[in-house]
XYZ file of C-alpha atoms in Angstrom:
552
model
C -56.803 -77.317 48.590
C -57.428 -75.943 45.107
C -55.379 -77.122 42.133
C -54.289 -73.520 41.587
C -52.887 -73.307 45.123
C -51.222 -76.701 44.762
C -49.471 -75.577 41.585
C -48.390 -72.300 43.171
C -47.000 -74.103 46.228
C -45.208 -76.601 44.019
C -43.662 -73.798 41.979
C -42.382 -72.094 45.133
C -40.860 -75.333 46.444
C -39.193 -76.101 43.116
C -37.881 -72.536 42.881
C -36.443 -72.734 46.381
C -34.664 -75.978 45.534
C -32.932 -74.497 42.480
C -29.685 -72.532 42.756
C -30.059 -68.745 42.664
C -29.644 -67.177 39.238
C -26.465 -65.168 38.771
C -25.448 -62.609 36.189
C -22.698 -63.395 33.697
C -20.991 -60.036 34.273
C -20.118 -57.801 37.161
C -20.387 -54.081 36.365
C -17.345 -52.197 37.680
C -17.483 -48.419 37.499
C -14.138 -46.784 36.707
C -13.112 -43.455 38.254
C -11.864 -41.219 35.429
C -9.409 -39.039 37.331
C -10.446 -36.102 35.098
C -13.482 -33.813 35.203
C -16.395 -33.971 32.804
C -20.181 -34.124 32.790
C -20.238 -37.491 31.045
C -17.634 -40.274 31.005
C -17.235 -42.901 28.284
C -15.270 -46.156 28.162
C -13.413 -46.441 24.849
C -10.889 -49.310 25.077
C -9.691 -52.227 27.215
C -6.115 -53.462 27.566
C -5.462 -56.651 25.565
C -4.823 -59.784 27.580
C -5.909 -63.318 28.374
C -6.055 -65.699 31.316
C -4.442 -69.109 31.740
C -7.758 -70.833 31.110
C -9.216 -70.484 27.584
C -12.595 -69.604 29.101
C -11.010 -66.456 30.498
C -12.528 -64.764 33.508
C -15.499 -67.143 33.347
C -13.141 -69.672 34.988
C -10.189 -67.696 36.319
C -11.429 -65.208 38.921
C -10.547 -61.754 37.580
C -12.224 -59.960 40.511
C -12.740 -56.320 39.431
C -10.621 -56.672 36.302
C -7.712 -54.668 37.697
C -5.242 -56.551 35.468
C -6.861 -55.016 32.381
C -6.799 -51.222 32.216
C -9.730 -49.276 30.808
C -9.267 -46.140 28.708
C -11.928 -43.504 28.407
C -12.893 -39.935 27.667
C -15.156 -37.212 28.996
C -17.621 -34.910 27.264
C -19.237 -31.704 28.476
C -21.003 -31.203 25.150
C -21.337 -33.205 21.923
C -18.469 -33.103 19.435
C -19.020 -30.573 16.670
C -17.931 -33.456 14.527
C -16.010 -36.433 15.814
C -12.533 -35.728 17.166
C -11.344 -39.080 15.846
C -12.668 -39.221 12.280
C -10.737 -38.068 9.204
C -13.537 -35.870 7.805
C -16.716 -34.236 9.173
C -19.434 -36.706 10.137
C -17.022 -39.384 8.875
C -18.380 -38.818 5.356
C -18.102 -35.211 4.185
C -15.050 -35.430 1.934
C -16.194 -32.394 -0.047
C -16.414 -30.424 3.227
C -19.694 -29.031 1.913
C -21.733 -29.562 5.050
C -19.156 -28.196 7.444
C -18.430 -25.184 5.230
C -22.066 -24.076 5.503
C -21.854 -23.706 9.284
C -25.227 -24.150 11.068
C -27.145 -24.654 7.812
C -24.734 -27.427 6.854
C -25.287 -29.255 10.142
C -29.047 -29.055 9.668
C -28.781 -30.163 6.015
C -26.665 -33.142 7.015
C -29.247 -34.244 9.566
C -32.133 -33.692 7.178
C -30.607 -35.431 4.150
C -28.560 -38.172 5.801
C -30.457 -38.967 9.022
C -33.995 -37.775 8.377
C -34.929 -37.027 11.995
C -37.892 -34.790 12.763
C -35.696 -33.103 15.379
C -32.929 -31.797 13.080
C -33.080 -28.206 14.359
C -32.306 -29.383 17.874
C -29.709 -31.878 16.642
C -27.922 -29.272 14.527
C -28.022 -26.531 17.155
C -26.275 -28.719 19.733
C -23.464 -29.715 17.414
C -23.094 -26.386 15.655
C -22.576 -24.601 18.967
C -19.756 -27.029 19.797
C -18.179 -26.615 16.359
C -18.426 -22.813 16.639
C -16.756 -22.892 20.039
C -13.930 -25.093 18.780
C -13.394 -23.218 15.533
C -14.126 -19.548 16.150
C -14.242 -19.062 19.904
C -12.206 -20.669 22.695
C -9.936 -23.676 23.078
C -11.830 -24.952 26.107
C -11.221 -28.731 26.254
C -14.209 -30.983 25.811
C -12.632 -34.440 25.493
C -10.286 -35.325 28.350
C -8.747 -38.785 28.107
C -7.751 -41.108 30.935
C -6.544 -44.604 31.742
C -7.821 -46.084 35.023
C -8.120 -42.805 36.853
C -4.978 -41.135 35.483
C -5.247 -38.333 32.940
C -3.656 -38.805 29.524
C -2.851 -35.377 28.096
C -0.021 -35.066 25.568
C 1.896 -31.800 25.663
C -0.108 -28.977 24.113
C -3.270 -31.072 23.808
C -6.736 -29.519 23.817
C -9.065 -32.436 23.006
C -7.682 -35.966 23.317
C -9.197 -39.298 22.272
C -7.980 -42.864 22.865
C -8.921 -45.349 20.151
C -7.245 -48.412 21.693
C -4.665 -49.610 24.203
C -1.573 -51.555 23.152
C -0.582 -54.815 24.916
C 1.358 -52.803 27.511
C -1.644 -50.650 28.320
C -0.262 -47.600 26.489
C -2.749 -45.286 24.754
C -3.197 -45.102 20.984
C -5.115 -42.115 19.661
C -4.940 -38.491 18.620
C -5.232 -35.006 20.065
C -5.808 -31.468 18.836
C -3.541 -28.483 19.410
C -3.846 -24.790 18.579
C -2.249 -25.475 15.170
C -3.415 -29.008 14.295
C -6.838 -30.605 14.508
C -5.283 -34.051 14.962
C -1.865 -35.297 16.048
C -1.276 -39.042 16.487
C 0.140 -40.402 19.708
C 1.201 -43.886 20.788
C 4.205 -45.602 22.334
C 5.531 -46.066 18.771
C 6.801 -42.668 17.627
C 8.161 -41.768 14.218
C 9.700 -38.456 13.171
C 7.821 -38.556 9.836
C 4.549 -37.930 11.677
C 5.571 -34.505 12.951
C 6.022 -33.273 9.377
C 2.464 -34.279 8.479
C -0.266 -31.667 8.623
C -2.483 -34.106 10.521
C -2.109 -37.664 11.778
C -4.232 -40.176 13.654
C -3.319 -43.446 15.382
C -5.902 -46.232 15.714
C -4.151 -49.442 16.818
C -0.710 -50.682 17.849
C 0.989 -53.932 18.832
C 3.830 -52.060 20.528
C 6.111 -52.357 17.472
C 3.895 -51.065 14.666
C 1.079 -48.528 14.706
C -1.605 -47.920 12.079
C -3.702 -44.860 11.311
C -3.772 -42.072 8.753
C -2.064 -38.833 7.769
C -3.552 -35.727 6.140
C -2.304 -32.954 3.885
C -3.649 -29.955 5.827
C -4.214 -29.218 9.476
C -7.965 -28.639 9.538
C -7.414 -25.671 11.862
C -8.295 -22.021 11.263
C -8.164 -21.012 7.600
C -7.166 -24.554 6.632
C -10.048 -26.277 8.398
C -11.488 -27.305 5.018
C -10.135 -29.135 1.996
C -7.597 -31.731 3.053
C -7.042 -35.328 1.986
C -5.896 -38.287 4.088
C -4.273 -41.654 3.432
C -3.932 -44.945 5.351
C -0.561 -45.341 7.064
C 1.523 -47.790 9.088
C 4.749 -47.014 10.921
C 7.395 -48.320 13.285
C 9.968 -46.345 15.226
C 12.211 -46.195 12.160
C 9.976 -46.645 9.092
C 6.835 -44.996 7.765
C 4.602 -46.217 4.909
C 1.629 -44.475 3.308
C -0.765 -46.920 1.601
C -1.591 -46.062 -2.042
C -5.085 -45.002 -3.051
C -7.193 -47.761 -4.569
C -8.541 -45.456 -7.283
C -9.417 -41.921 -8.185
C -7.329 -38.846 -7.493
C -6.261 -36.861 -4.460
C -8.618 -34.094 -5.608
C -11.532 -34.647 -7.987
C -13.696 -31.582 -8.560
C -14.670 -30.595 -4.991
C -14.034 -34.009 -3.403
C -10.851 -34.913 -1.565
C -9.553 -38.470 -1.311
C -9.621 -40.063 2.160
C -8.288 -43.258 3.677
C -7.534 -44.802 7.050
C -6.187 -48.052 8.528
C -8.011 -48.901 11.751
C -6.521 -52.252 12.824
C -4.064 -54.913 11.615
C -2.776 -58.440 12.148
C 0.637 -59.830 11.215
C 0.381 -63.387 9.886
C 3.945 -64.539 10.507
C 3.287 -68.112 9.352
C 1.744 -66.950 6.094
C 4.253 -64.172 5.513
C 1.597 -61.470 5.185
C 0.168 -58.489 7.033
C -3.547 -57.712 6.965
C -4.881 -54.251 7.721
C -8.479 -53.029 7.764
C -10.117 -49.651 7.379
C -11.276 -47.784 4.295
C -9.697 -46.473 1.121
C -10.592 -44.067 -1.656
C -12.055 -45.524 -4.867
C -13.514 -44.211 -8.119
C -15.889 -41.237 -7.781
C -14.060 -40.547 -4.491
C -16.129 -43.180 -2.698
C -14.861 -44.137 0.755
C -15.252 -47.917 0.967
C -14.484 -50.577 3.570
C -11.189 -52.216 2.656
C -8.829 -55.013 3.615
C -5.221 -53.946 3.086
C -2.945 -56.887 2.235
C 0.827 -56.586 2.574
C 3.033 -59.302 1.068
C 5.386 -59.462 4.054
C 5.229 -60.101 7.784
C 7.335 -56.948 8.102
C 4.625 -54.360 7.372
C 6.897 -51.439 6.564
C 8.758 -53.553 3.986
C 5.632 -54.916 2.317
C 4.051 -54.062 -0.998
C 0.427 -53.238 -0.267
C -2.776 -53.762 -2.199
C -6.368 -52.876 -1.309
C -9.224 -55.397 -1.458
C -12.692 -53.844 -1.596
C -15.263 -55.413 0.742
C -18.258 -56.091 -1.490
C -21.880 -55.704 -0.318
C -20.709 -52.849 1.930
C -19.445 -50.499 -0.798
C -21.078 -47.173 -1.684
C -22.081 -47.939 -5.274
C -24.190 -51.068 -5.643
C -25.635 -51.717 -9.115
C -25.266 -48.070 -10.095
C -26.881 -46.530 -6.994
C -25.167 -45.053 -3.942
C -26.965 -47.411 -1.566
C -24.484 -46.684 1.224
C -22.979 -43.356 2.194
C -19.696 -45.069 2.923
C -18.266 -47.947 4.919
C -15.308 -48.946 7.088
C -13.781 -52.152 8.401
C -12.987 -51.487 12.041
C -11.256 -54.595 13.459
C -9.474 -57.826 12.544
C -8.354 -60.726 14.787
C -5.853 -63.567 14.498
C -8.486 -65.774 12.858
C -8.623 -63.183 10.044
C -12.227 -62.332 10.920
C -13.042 -58.741 9.971
C -15.900 -56.635 11.331
C -17.131 -53.206 10.316
C -20.054 -50.981 9.469
C -21.731 -49.422 6.433
C -23.907 -46.318 6.660
C -27.095 -46.580 4.613
C -27.474 -43.520 2.389
C -30.140 -40.979 3.284
C -31.558 -41.508 -0.200
C -31.991 -45.253 0.370
C -33.347 -45.810 3.882
C -34.074 -49.352 5.008
C -36.996 -50.201 7.294
C -37.556 -46.511 8.020
C -33.956 -45.560 8.838
C -30.698 -44.592 7.130
C -28.932 -46.797 9.621
C -25.307 -47.653 10.265
C -25.428 -51.416 9.681
C -22.889 -53.828 11.170
C -21.168 -56.509 9.090
C -18.689 -59.377 9.269
C -16.200 -60.871 6.796
C -15.322 -64.398 8.038
C -11.981 -64.683 6.202
C -9.785 -61.764 5.129
C -7.643 -64.123 3.020
C -10.537 -65.369 0.875
C -10.356 -64.861 -2.879
C -13.717 -63.071 -2.797
C -14.324 -60.607 0.029
C -18.009 -60.137 0.870
C -19.695 -58.545 3.860
C -22.596 -60.247 5.629
C -24.769 -57.905 7.678
C -25.878 -58.933 11.162
C -29.392 -60.325 11.084
C -31.603 -62.425 13.332
C -32.317 -62.371 17.051
C -31.541 -58.909 18.421
C -30.423 -57.752 14.947
C -33.659 -56.893 13.151
C -33.897 -55.834 9.509
C -32.388 -52.362 9.104
C -31.026 -52.162 12.652
C -28.291 -49.567 13.083
C -25.467 -49.405 15.564
C -21.771 -48.962 16.125
C -19.077 -51.611 15.991
C -16.985 -51.909 19.148
C -14.466 -54.706 18.620
C -13.716 -58.405 18.321
C -11.373 -60.651 20.326
C -9.557 -63.814 19.254
C -12.481 -65.992 20.393
C -14.640 -64.321 17.712
C -16.700 -62.521 20.356
C -17.981 -59.240 18.938
C -19.218 -56.250 20.933
C -20.786 -52.916 20.055
C -24.169 -51.278 20.279
C -27.363 -51.807 18.315
C -30.854 -50.327 18.009
C -33.077 -51.676 20.765
C -36.170 -50.034 19.249
C -37.451 -50.439 15.698
C -39.740 -47.460 15.172
C -39.317 -45.340 12.052
C -36.483 -42.801 12.360
C -37.195 -40.974 9.103
C -39.551 -38.102 10.044
C -39.389 -39.458 13.591
C -37.065 -39.662 16.545
C -33.744 -41.394 16.947
C -33.943 -45.005 18.103
C -32.606 -45.913 21.503
C -29.534 -48.145 21.431
C -28.007 -50.663 23.829
C -24.731 -52.584 24.054
C -24.523 -56.155 22.767
C -22.215 -59.170 22.603
C -22.275 -61.591 19.673
C -20.313 -64.877 20.072
C -19.872 -65.626 16.383
C -18.267 -69.049 16.795
C -15.862 -70.970 14.584
C -14.608 -69.645 11.250
C -12.290 -71.105 8.618
C -9.249 -69.331 10.024
C -9.558 -70.830 13.511
C -6.645 -73.125 14.341
C -7.546 -76.665 15.406
C -6.064 -76.006 18.846
C -8.509 -73.104 19.384
C -11.745 -74.667 18.120
C -12.777 -76.302 21.394
C -12.218 -73.086 23.341
C -14.267 -71.007 20.900
C -17.099 -73.545 21.010
C -17.015 -73.639 24.821
C -17.025 -69.851 25.105
C -19.924 -69.567 22.682
C -21.943 -72.066 24.729
C -21.747 -69.714 27.742
C -23.986 -67.364 25.737
C -26.345 -70.113 24.559
C -24.771 -69.702 21.112
C -26.494 -66.412 20.329
C -26.213 -62.634 20.615
C -27.491 -60.728 23.652
C -28.063 -57.215 24.844
C -25.509 -56.934 27.617
C -28.169 -55.639 30.025
C -29.636 -59.162 29.929
C -26.310 -60.590 31.085
C -25.859 -58.256 34.068
C -29.117 -59.281 35.752
C -29.617 -61.591 38.733
C -27.624 -63.267 41.482
C -25.397 -61.708 44.115
C -24.397 -58.863 41.759
C -27.979 -57.943 40.943
C -28.275 -55.011 43.345
C -25.022 -53.381 42.223
C -25.636 -54.096 38.554
C -29.180 -52.702 38.696
C -27.661 -49.232 39.046
C -26.528 -49.448 35.404
C -27.986 -49.832 31.942
C -25.229 -50.557 29.421
C -25.389 -48.183 26.465
C -22.226 -49.001 24.513
C -19.556 -51.727 24.452
C -16.409 -50.360 22.821
C -13.870 -53.197 23.146
C -13.349 -56.766 24.411
C -10.142 -58.668 25.213
C -9.388 -62.400 25.237
C -10.048 -62.621 28.976
C -13.609 -61.546 28.159
C -13.404 -58.157 29.907
C -15.379 -55.445 28.104
C -14.926 -51.666 28.102
C -18.317 -49.990 28.128
C -20.416 -46.919 28.807
C -23.455 -47.029 31.053
C -26.251 -44.793 32.261
C -26.275 -44.915 36.076
C -29.074 -44.436 38.595
C -27.340 -44.361 41.980
C -28.886 -46.852 44.378
C -30.611 -48.746 41.582
C -33.476 -48.404 39.125
C -37.011 -48.916 40.368
C -37.035 -52.457 38.968
C -34.689 -54.737 37.070
C -36.563 -54.262 33.781
C -34.914 -52.843 30.687
C -37.033 -49.689 30.762
C -37.283 -49.150 34.523
C -37.611 -45.668 35.981
C -34.941 -43.980 38.054
C -36.670 -42.603 41.150
C -40.112 -42.863 39.567
C -38.852 -40.820 36.633
C -37.516 -37.999 38.782
C -34.120 -39.437 39.699
C -30.811 -38.163 38.360
C -28.974 -40.373 35.904
C -25.413 -39.878 34.763
C -23.159 -41.339 32.081
C -20.222 -43.361 33.420
C -17.393 -45.562 32.139
C -17.568 -49.186 33.269
C -15.837 -52.526 32.847
C -17.917 -55.643 32.425
C -15.971 -58.421 34.110
C -17.103 -62.056 33.682
C -18.075 -63.685 36.969
C -16.003 -66.805 37.619
C -18.156 -69.918 37.605
C -20.983 -68.400 35.579
C -22.347 -70.242 32.570
C -25.437 -70.321 30.386
C -27.641 -71.369 33.309
C -26.931 -67.991 34.945
C -28.608 -65.947 32.212
C -31.753 -64.234 33.495
C -33.021 -61.813 30.814
C -34.518 -58.540 31.975
C -38.217 -57.953 31.414
C -39.940 -54.854 30.011
C -42.324 -52.753 32.073
C -45.713 -52.315 30.466
C -45.645 -48.515 30.772
C -43.284 -46.374 28.746
C -40.290 -44.949 30.556
C -39.656 -41.213 30.340
C -36.224 -40.394 31.691
C -35.886 -36.997 33.346
C -32.451 -37.263 34.937
C -30.483 -34.009 34.854
C -27.292 -35.977 34.320
C -28.313 -36.879 30.773
C -27.339 -33.378 29.600
C -27.352 -33.307 25.806
C -28.924 -36.753 25.418
C -26.745 -39.537 26.764
C -28.648 -42.375 25.152
C -27.841 -41.093 21.670
C -24.463 -39.442 22.245
C -21.739 -40.997 20.125
C -24.522 -42.064 17.788
C -22.919 -40.079 15.004
C -19.478 -41.577 15.527
C -20.796 -43.865 12.819
C -19.664 -43.823 9.223
C -21.599 -41.712 6.685
C -20.949 -40.102 3.278
C -22.233 -38.084 0.271
C -25.147 -35.622 0.522
C -28.204 -36.371 -1.556
C -30.666 -33.589 -2.317
């Protein structure tokens, strides 16, 4: 018997003696209950299990205890239905005022793609339809199969779910581009020209309000401000600098998330505020009371993520998106089109480990799956410091090239200074499940008894994560399974139909680090031809990211 055969036989025997590999997550597709060509998961209901390791110990089955919220799309947004200003950066309204030419200019000057005519045409046609043509809905919202449509709504988005599973978001009507909705209502909102709701704990809700509707003849030239409200009180957060109107720029601000520190007698909010030169910068809002609507508020700029760095507009703008009970803040900063990094004007992801620190500085994700200049979109963070979102999975040059493909990730950040002693062991144990590092979520859905079901999906975006470890996500689906388990496998030899679906990722009870079986890459390039991809599913939502001033 040859030594080669002996080694092969030995490997087979050893493999047979080892337990079968199993994925960390089960992919559970969620029926939307509304119609739409593509379906996206946008939020998961907050909640935890009795065991600190969440659903990795307590069997959560299909995650039915944690509702998923989502939305549909039949076409791309003209510009995002949830952002305060066009492309989340155009606070002079210059791009949007120029109609198709403005869309193409934005792509050319802020993104740099070689495909800007195609990119602009898709989005301009949607904007034209919404502004000058019909009120045909494009974004239909749902929670676990039941439609969520406020009275008079045209397009509806859900930014988060409160602890009771109630939606928090905004919708458009024939007279307003955005109207906030949540379980916490306040009569002051109805008098505002526009309002948006981003997060709620069931008692307080945070968001923004605007001075004009953004509809019809008033679709341009409005300012917005961060806001927090209860059922009886409403507070607008002061601007950090500048003026409401400065030349042709209009001040903007928004609060995206908050945490009430009852022990410390403070409230922390995160989002962005308006600063000198009308820059829109990531901000931590600090209220001096655990009763937010009674607090005096100040704005703390997040350094390293601001627009102006050493006299140059290195970033277009930035936003802090989420904060948890450990006072860890996460967010994103859009690299300016005039200052690309590693061949792309990317939307970089950052973390601030302690919102209460005397000096607030952003650290950008780097190392492992986060290569230099990688762009993405922040999804959320839970109280175990587990961060989810999406990130570039390719690193080719985007400037004068094509848009990079992105995939969902999870990043178990680990202990920070704000972690209570009682929680440190749980955070360390949870992080060990992931081998103490970040992963593309596709690598954690591979193998074991769930392999066949999970191989029908490639996870594009992770939008939220709760303390039980359940993730709301969006996937591209090939019914029956891709041709292999590799990252870039074909669907039906490249001729199959793929579609975009909303999914939950539910931890599999009993799984740990030994279950991780990373997907491989096929040696040949994958060209996807599925009709279900419509207007480009792998890059849709890619411009939900935060971007600012035009540079010519």
